[in-house]
Tab-separated table of C-alpha atoms and ligand atoms in Angstrom:
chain	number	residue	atom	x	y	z
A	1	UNK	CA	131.609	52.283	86.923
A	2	UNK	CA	132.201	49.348	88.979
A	3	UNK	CA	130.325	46.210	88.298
A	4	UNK	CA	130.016	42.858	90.014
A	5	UNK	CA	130.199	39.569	87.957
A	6	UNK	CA	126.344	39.253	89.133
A	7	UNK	CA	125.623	42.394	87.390
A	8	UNK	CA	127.558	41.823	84.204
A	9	UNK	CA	126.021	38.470	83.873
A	10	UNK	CA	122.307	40.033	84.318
A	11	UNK	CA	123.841	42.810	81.326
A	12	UNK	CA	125.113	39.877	79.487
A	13	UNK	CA	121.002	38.468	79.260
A	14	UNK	CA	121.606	35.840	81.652
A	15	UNK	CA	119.034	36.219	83.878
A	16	UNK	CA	116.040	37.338	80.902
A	17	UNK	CA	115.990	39.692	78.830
A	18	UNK	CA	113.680	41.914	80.872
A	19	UNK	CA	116.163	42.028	83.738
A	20	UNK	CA	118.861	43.138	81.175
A	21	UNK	CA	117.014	45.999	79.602
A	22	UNK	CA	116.185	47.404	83.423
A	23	UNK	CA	119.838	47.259	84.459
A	24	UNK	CA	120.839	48.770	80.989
A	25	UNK	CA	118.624	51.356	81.938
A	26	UNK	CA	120.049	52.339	85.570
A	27	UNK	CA	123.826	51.639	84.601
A	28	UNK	CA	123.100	54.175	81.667
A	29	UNK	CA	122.021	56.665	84.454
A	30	UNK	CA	125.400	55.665	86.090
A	31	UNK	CA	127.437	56.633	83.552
A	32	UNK	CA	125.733	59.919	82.522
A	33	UNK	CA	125.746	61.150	86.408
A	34	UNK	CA	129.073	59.430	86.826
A	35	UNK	CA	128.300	56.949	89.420
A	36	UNK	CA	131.206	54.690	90.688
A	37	UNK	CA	128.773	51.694	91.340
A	38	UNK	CA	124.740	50.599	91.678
A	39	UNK	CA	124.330	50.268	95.566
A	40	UNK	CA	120.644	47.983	96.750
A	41	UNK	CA	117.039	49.858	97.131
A	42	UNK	CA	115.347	48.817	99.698
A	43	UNK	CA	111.976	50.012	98.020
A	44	UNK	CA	110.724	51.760	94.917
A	45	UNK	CA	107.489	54.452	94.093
A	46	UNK	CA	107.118	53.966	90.269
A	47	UNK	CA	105.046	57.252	88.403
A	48	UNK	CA	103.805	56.720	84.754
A	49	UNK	CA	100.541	54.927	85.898
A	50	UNK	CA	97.708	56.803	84.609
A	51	UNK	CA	96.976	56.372	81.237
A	52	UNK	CA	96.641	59.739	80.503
A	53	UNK	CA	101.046	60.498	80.774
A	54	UNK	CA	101.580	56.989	80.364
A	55	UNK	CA	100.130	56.335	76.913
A	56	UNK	CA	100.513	52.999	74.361
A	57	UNK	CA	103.870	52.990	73.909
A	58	UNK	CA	104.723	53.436	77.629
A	59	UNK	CA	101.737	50.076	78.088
A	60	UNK	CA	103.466	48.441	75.661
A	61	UNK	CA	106.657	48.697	77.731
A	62	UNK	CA	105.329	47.833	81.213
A	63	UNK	CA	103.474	44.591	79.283
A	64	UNK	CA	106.722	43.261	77.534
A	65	UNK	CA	108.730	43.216	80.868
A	66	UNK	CA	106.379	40.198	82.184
A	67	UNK	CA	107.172	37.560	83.617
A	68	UNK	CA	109.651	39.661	85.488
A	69	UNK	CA	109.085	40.371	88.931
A	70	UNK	CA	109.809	43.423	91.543
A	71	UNK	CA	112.178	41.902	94.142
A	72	UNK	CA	111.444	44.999	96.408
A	73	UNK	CA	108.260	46.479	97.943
A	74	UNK	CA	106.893	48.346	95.141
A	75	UNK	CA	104.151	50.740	94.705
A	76	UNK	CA	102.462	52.909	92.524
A	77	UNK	CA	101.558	56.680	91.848
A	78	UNK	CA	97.856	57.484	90.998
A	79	UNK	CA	95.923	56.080	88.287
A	80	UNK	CA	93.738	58.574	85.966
A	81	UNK	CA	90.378	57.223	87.665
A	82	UNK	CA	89.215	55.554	90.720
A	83	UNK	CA	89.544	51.869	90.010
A	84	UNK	CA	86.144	50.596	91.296
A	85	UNK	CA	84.258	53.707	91.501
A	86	UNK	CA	85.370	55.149	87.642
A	87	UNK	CA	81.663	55.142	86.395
A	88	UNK	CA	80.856	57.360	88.896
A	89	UNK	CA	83.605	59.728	88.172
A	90	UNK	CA	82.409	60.007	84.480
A	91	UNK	CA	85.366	58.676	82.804
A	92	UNK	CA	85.314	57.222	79.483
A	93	UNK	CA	85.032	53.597	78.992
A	94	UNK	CA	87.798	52.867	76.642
A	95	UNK	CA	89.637	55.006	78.869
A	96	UNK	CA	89.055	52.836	81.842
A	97	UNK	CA	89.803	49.588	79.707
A	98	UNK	CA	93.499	51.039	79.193
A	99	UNK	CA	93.857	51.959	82.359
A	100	UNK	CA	92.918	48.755	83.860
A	101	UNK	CA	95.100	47.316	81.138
A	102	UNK	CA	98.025	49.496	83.006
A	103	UNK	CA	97.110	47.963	86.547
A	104	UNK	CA	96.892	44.394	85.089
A	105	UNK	CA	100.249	44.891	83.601
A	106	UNK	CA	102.158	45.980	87.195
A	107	UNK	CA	100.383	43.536	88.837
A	108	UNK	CA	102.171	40.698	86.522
A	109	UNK	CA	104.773	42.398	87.483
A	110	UNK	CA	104.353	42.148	91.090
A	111	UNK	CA	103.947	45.661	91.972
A	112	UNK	CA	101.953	46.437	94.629
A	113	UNK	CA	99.142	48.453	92.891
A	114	UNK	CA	98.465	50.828	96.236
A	115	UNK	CA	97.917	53.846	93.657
A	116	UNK	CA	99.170	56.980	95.230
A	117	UNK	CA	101.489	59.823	95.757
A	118	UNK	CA	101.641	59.449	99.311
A	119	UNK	CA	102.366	55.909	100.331
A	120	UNK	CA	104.307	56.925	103.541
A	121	UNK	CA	100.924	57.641	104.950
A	122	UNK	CA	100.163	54.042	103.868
A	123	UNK	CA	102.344	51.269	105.129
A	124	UNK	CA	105.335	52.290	102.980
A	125	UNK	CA	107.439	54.952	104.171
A	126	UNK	CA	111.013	54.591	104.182
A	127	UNK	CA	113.644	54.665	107.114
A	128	UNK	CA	116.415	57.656	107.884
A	129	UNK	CA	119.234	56.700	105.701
A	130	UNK	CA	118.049	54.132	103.458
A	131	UNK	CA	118.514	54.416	99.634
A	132	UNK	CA	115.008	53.870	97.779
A	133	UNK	CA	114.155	54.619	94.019
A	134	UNK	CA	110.993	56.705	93.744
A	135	UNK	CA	109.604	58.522	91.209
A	136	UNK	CA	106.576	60.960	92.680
A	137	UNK	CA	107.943	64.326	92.906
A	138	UNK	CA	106.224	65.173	95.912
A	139	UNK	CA	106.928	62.192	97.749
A	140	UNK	CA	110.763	62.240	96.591
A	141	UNK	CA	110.717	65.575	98.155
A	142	UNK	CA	108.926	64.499	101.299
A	143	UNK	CA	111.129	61.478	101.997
A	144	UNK	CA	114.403	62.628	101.650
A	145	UNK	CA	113.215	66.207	103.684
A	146	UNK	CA	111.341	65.013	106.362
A	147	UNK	CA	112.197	61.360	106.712
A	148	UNK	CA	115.853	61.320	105.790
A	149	UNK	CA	115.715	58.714	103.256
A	150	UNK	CA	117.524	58.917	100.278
A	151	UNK	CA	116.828	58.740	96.633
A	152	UNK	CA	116.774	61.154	93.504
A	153	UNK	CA	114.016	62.118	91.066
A	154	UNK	CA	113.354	58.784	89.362
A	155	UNK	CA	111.515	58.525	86.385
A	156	UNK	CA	108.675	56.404	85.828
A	157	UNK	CA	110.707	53.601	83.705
A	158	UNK	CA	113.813	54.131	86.189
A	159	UNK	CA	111.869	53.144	89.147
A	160	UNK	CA	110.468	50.340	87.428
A	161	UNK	CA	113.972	49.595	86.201
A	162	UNK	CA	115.281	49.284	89.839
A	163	UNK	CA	111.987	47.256	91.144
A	164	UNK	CA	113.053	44.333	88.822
A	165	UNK	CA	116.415	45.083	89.316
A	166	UNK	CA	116.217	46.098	93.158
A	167	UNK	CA	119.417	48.356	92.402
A	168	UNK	CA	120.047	52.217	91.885
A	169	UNK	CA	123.090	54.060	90.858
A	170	UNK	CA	125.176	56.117	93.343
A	171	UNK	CA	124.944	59.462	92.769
A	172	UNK	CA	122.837	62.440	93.392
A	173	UNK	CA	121.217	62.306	96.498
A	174	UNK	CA	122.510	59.180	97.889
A	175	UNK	CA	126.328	60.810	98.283
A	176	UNK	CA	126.079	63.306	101.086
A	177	UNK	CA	127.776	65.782	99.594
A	178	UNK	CA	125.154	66.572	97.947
A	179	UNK	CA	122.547	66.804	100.684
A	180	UNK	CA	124.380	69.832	102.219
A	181	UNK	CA	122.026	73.036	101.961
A	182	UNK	CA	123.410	75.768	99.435
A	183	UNK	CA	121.230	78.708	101.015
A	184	UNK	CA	119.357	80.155	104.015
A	185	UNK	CA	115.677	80.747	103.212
A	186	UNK	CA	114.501	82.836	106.565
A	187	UNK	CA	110.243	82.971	106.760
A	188	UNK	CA	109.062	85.981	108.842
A	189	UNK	CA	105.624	85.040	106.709
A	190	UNK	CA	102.893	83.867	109.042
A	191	UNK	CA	101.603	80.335	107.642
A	192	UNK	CA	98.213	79.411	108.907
A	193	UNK	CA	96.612	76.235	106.803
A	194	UNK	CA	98.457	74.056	104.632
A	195	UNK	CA	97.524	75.725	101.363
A	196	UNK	CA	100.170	78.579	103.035
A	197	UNK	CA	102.740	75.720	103.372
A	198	UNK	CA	101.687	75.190	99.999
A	199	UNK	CA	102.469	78.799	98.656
A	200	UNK	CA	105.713	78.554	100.280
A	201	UNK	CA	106.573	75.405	98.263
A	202	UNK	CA	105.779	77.170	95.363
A	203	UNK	CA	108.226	80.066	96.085
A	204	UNK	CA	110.882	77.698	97.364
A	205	UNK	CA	110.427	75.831	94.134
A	206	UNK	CA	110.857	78.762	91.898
A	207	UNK	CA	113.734	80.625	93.987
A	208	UNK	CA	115.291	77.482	94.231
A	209	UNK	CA	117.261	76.081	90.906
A	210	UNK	CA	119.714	73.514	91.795
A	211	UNK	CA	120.203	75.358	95.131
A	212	UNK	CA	118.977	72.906	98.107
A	213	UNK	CA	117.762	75.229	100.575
A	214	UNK	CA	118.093	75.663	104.167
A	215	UNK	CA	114.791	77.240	106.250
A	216	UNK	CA	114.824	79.055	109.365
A	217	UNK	CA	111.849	80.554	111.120
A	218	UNK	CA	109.160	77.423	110.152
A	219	UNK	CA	106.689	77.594	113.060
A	220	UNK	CA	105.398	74.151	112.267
A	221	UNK	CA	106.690	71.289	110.104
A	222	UNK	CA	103.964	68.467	111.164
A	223	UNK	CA	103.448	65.600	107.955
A	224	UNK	CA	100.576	67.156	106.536
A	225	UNK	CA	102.327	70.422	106.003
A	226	UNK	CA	105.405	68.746	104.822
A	227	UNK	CA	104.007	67.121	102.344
A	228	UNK	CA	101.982	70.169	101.221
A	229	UNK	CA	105.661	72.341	100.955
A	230	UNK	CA	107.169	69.355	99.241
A	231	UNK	CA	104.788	68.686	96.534
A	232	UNK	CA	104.468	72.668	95.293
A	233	UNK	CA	108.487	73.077	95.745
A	234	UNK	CA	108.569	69.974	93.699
A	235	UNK	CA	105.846	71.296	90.836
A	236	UNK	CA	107.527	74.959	90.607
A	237	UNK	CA	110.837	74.439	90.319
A	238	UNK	CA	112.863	70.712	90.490
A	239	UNK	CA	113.742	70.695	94.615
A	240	UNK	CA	113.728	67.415	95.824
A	241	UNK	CA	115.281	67.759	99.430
A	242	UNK	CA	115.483	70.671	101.983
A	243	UNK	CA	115.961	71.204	105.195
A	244	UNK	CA	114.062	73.058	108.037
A	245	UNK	CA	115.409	74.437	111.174
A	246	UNK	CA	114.231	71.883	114.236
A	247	UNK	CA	112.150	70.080	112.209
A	248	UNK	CA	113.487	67.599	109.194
A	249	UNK	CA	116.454	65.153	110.444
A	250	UNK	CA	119.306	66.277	108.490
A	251	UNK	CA	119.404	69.769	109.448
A	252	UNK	CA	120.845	69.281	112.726
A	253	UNK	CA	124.252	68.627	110.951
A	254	UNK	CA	123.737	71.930	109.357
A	255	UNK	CA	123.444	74.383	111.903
A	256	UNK	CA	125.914	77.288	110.823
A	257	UNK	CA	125.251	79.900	108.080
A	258	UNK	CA	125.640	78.443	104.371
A	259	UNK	CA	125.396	80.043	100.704
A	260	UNK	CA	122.802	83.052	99.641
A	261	UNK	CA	120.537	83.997	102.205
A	262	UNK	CA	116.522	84.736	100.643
A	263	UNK	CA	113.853	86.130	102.751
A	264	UNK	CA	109.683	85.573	102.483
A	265	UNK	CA	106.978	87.482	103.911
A	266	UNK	CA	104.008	87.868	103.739
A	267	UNK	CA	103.143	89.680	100.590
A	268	UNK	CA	105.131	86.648	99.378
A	269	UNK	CA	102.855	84.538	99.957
A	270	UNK	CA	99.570	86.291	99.418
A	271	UNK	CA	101.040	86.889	95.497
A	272	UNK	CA	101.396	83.263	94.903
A	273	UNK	CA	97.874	83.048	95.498
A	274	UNK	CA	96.581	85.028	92.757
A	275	UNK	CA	99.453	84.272	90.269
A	276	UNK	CA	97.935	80.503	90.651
A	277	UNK	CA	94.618	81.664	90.220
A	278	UNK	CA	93.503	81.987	86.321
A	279	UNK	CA	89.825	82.784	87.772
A	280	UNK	CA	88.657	85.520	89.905
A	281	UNK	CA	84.446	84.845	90.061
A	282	UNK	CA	82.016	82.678	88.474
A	283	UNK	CA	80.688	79.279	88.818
A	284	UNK	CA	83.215	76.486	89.880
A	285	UNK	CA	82.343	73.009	87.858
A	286	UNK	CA	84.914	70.948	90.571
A	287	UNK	CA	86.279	71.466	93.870
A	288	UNK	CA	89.024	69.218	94.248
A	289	UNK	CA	91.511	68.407	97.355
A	290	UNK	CA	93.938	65.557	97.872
A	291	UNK	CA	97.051	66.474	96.475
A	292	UNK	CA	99.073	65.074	97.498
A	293	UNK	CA	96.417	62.121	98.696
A	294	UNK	CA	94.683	63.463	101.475
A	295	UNK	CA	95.110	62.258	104.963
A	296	UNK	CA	93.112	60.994	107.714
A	297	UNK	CA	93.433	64.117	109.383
A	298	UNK	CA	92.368	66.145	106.025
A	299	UNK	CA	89.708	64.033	105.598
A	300	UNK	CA	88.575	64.261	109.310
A	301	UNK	CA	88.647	68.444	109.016
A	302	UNK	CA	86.487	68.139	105.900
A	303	UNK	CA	84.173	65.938	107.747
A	304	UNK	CA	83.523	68.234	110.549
A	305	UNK	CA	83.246	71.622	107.886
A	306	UNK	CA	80.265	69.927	106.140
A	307	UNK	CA	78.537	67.700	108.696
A	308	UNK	CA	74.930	68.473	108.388
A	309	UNK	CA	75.714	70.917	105.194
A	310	UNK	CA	74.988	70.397	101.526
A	311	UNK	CA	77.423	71.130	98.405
A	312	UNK	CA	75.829	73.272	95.419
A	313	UNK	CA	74.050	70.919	93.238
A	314	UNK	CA	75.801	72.851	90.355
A	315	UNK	CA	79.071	71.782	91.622
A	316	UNK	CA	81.488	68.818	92.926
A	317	UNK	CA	83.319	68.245	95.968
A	318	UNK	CA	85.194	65.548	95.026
A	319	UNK	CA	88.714	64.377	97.951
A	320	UNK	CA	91.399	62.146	96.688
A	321	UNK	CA	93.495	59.752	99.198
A	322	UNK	CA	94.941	56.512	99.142
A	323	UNK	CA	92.931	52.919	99.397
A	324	UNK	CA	94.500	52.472	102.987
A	325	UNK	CA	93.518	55.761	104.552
A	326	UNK	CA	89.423	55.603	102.960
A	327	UNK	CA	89.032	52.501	104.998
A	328	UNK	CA	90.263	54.256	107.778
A	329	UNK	CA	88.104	57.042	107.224
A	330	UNK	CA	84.904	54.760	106.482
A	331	UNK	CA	85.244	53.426	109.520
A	332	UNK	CA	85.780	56.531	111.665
A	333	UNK	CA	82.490	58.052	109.794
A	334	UNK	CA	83.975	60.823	107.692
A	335	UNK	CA	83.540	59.297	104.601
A	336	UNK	CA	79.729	58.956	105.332
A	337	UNK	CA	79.122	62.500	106.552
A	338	UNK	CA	81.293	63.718	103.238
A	339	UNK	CA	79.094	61.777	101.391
A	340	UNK	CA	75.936	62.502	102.849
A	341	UNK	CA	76.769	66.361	102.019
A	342	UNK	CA	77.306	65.368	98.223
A	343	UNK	CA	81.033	64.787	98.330
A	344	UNK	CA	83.004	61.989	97.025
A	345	UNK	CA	85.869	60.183	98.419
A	346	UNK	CA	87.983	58.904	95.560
A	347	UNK	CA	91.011	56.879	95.879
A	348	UNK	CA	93.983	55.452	93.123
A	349	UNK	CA	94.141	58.649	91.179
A	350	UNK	CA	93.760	62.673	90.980
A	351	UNK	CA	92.383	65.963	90.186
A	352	UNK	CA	95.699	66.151	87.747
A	353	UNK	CA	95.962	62.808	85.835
A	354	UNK	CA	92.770	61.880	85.657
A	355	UNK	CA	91.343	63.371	82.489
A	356	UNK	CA	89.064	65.974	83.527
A	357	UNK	CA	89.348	67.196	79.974
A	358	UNK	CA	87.049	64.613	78.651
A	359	UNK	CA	84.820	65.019	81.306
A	360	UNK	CA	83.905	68.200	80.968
A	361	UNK	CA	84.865	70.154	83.902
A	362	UNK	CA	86.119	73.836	82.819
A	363	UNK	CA	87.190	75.249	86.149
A	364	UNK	CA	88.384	73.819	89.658
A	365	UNK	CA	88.926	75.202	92.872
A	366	UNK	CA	92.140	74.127	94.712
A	367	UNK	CA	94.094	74.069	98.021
A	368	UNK	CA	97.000	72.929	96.388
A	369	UNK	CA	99.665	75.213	94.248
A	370	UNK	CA	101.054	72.112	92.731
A	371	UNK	CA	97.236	70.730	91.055
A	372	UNK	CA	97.040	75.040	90.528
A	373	UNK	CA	100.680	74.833	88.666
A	374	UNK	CA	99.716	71.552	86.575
A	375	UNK	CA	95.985	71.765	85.622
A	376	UNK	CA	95.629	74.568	82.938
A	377	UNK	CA	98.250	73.191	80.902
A	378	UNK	CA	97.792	68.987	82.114
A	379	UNK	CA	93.734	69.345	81.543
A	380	UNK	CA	92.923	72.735	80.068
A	381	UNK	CA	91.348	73.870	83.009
A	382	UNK	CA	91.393	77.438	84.516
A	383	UNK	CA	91.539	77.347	88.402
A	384	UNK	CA	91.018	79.323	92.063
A	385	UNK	CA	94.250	78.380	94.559
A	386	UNK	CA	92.731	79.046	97.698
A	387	UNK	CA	92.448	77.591	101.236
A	388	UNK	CA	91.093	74.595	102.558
A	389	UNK	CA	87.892	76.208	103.948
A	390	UNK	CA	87.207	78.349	101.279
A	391	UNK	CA	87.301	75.404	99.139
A	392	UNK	CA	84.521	73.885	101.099
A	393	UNK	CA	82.808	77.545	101.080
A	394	UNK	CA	83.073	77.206	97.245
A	395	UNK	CA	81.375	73.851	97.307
A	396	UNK	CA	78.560	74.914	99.493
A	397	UNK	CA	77.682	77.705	97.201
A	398	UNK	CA	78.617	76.323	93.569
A	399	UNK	CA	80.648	79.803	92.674
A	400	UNK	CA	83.709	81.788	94.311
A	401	UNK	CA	82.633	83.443	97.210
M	1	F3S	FE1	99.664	63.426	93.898
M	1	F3S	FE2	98.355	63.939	91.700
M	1	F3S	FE3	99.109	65.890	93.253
M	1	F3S	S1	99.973	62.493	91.913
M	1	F3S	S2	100.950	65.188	94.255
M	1	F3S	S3	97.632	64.288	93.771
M	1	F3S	S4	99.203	65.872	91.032
């Protein structure tokens, strides 16, 4: 691979030995994926935040990189707990210390520490074309798909690598020959809320190895349904970009028929549903929605399903978003009626890495297939995939309904 003298010198420990181990780390990438050279990043999402999947020994390595510093805009994925409002949420103490611990560390690093899987609904989404390093599954999907950016499925100590770095390797997703699609998905299913978007991630996901897919027939593509698709296509299976008829920004270049052809209806869909679902009746501890981090216009919907209602007092309504969009939503007043109905509004973390299992929550109703996919095995948790308003149904009356 070809190297400037700027980038040997940082490899020979020149500029610290911090900055050497991160470009070790992305020139080893290089070589396995046989890159010819590291091209700039004009941002970078770094995962491996919670303490939960991030542990000691990944602490240990986001401490000893101080005093380096991010030289691009640099945020975070979600913590395991709310950072001011943790007590509330019931986490453990020492569990909080660590995880503040974690936050302290990035922020000596000068990450920004916006905690969440969506921070193109924040400030930070990046432009058609450009080459970014993020790590988020969801949001890897979401911005090479619908936004045209381009970057591959970082890991947590890659992204990092290329914040203090501000380089990638190029290969993957940043060559365009490998953004073409390699099959024609057509819907004739009818997709009404976004937990149907969400099913059809799932599918896509799963159908889906190594295959970037090309879908005709979407009725809708708006961001809120994007980044429902992207997140479950991202959890089932490993699909980091596709393209939809009319909608994303690439797909205009593909207009012609390419590779297998798959088909899904609506039985499809309907059977992701209950493969998702490990419960069919009983009493729901947690009804959880935000992933990925609600929006303003999820959190708005929510308002106006419960304004003047009240959740079971056996259960939780609890909605997860970024910092950004909760002020937003405090000020428009859907916080406050949420609230008022016995909700919570959490931000910097999620139903999936915070750790419900020491909490003692046993079962969960979602709208998402990706927190369905994750929690029994990430939390030990059995849970109902369902839709958005049912969800809320199942808060008002503590059980499945
Ligand atoms: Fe985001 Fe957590 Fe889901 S990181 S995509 S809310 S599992």
């Amino acid at each position: 691979m070809y190297l400037t003298n700027e980038q040997e010198a940082i490899l020979k420990g020149e500029e610290g030995w911090a900055k050497k181990k991160c470009l070790e780390i992305i020139v080893g990438l290089g070589e396995m994926y046989g890159a010819d050279r590291l091209i700039p990043v004009a941002s970078t999402q770094i995962s491996g935040v919670s303490y939960k999947t991030l542990g000691e020994y990944g602490l240990q390595w986001v401490e000893s990189l101080a005093p380096a510093k991010a030289v691009v805009p640099s945020t975070l994925n979600p913590a395991g707990m709310d950072l001011c409002r943790w007590l509330e949420m019931g986490v453990p103490e020492d569990f909080a210390e660590k995880q503040m611990r974690v936050i302290r560390a990035y922020e000596r690093l000068g990450v920004i520490t916006l905690c969440s899987c969506t921070p193109y609904l924040a400030g930070f989404a990046p432009r058609f074309g450009e080459h970014v390093a993020w790590s988020e599954s969801s949001a890897v999907c979401f911005v090479n798909s619908f936004l045209g950016a381009r970057t591959n499925r970082e890991g947590g100590p890659s992204a990092l690598a290329s914040a203090i770095t501000g380089l990638t390797a190029n290969y993957g997703l940043h060559l365009d020959e490998n953004r073409k699609p390699t099959a024609v998905v057509k819907l004739s299913a009818k997709l009404g809320g976004l937990s149907d978007y969400s099913a059809l991630g799932y599918l896509l996901g799963k159908m889906m190895q190594q295959t970037i897919p090309y879908l005709r027939g979407l009725p809708s593509l708006s961001v809120d349904e994007a980044k429902a698709l992207s997140a479950a296509a991202a959890a089932s299976g490993n699909l980091a970009l596709f393209h939809a008829e009319g909608f994303t920004p690439e797909s205009r270049a593909y207009v012609g028929e390419v590779g297998e052809r798959f088909h899904v209806d609506d039985r499809d869909l309907k059977r992701v549903y209950e493969e998702l679902s490990t419960i069919r009746s009983g009493k729901i501890d947690l009804v959880a929605i935000g992933c990925p981090h609600a929006s303003l216009v999820e959190l708005e919907a929510a308002a106006a399903l419960l304004k003047g209602k009240k959740i079971s007092p056996t259960t939780k309504l609890w909605f997860f978003t970024s910092l950004p969009v909760k002020v937003l939503a405090e000020r428009l007043g859907f916080v406050d009626v949420i609230e008022r109905a016995g909700g919570k509004v959490f931000t910097d973390c999620c139903m999936i890495v915070a750790p419900l299992e020491q909490m003692g929550f046993t079962t969960m109703a979602v709208n998402s297939a990706k927190a369905a996919v994750y929690a029994p095995t990430a939390s030990k948790i059995d849970v109902v995939f369902t839709t958005f308003e049912k969800c809320v149904d199942i808060a008002l009356e503590g059980r499945l309904v």
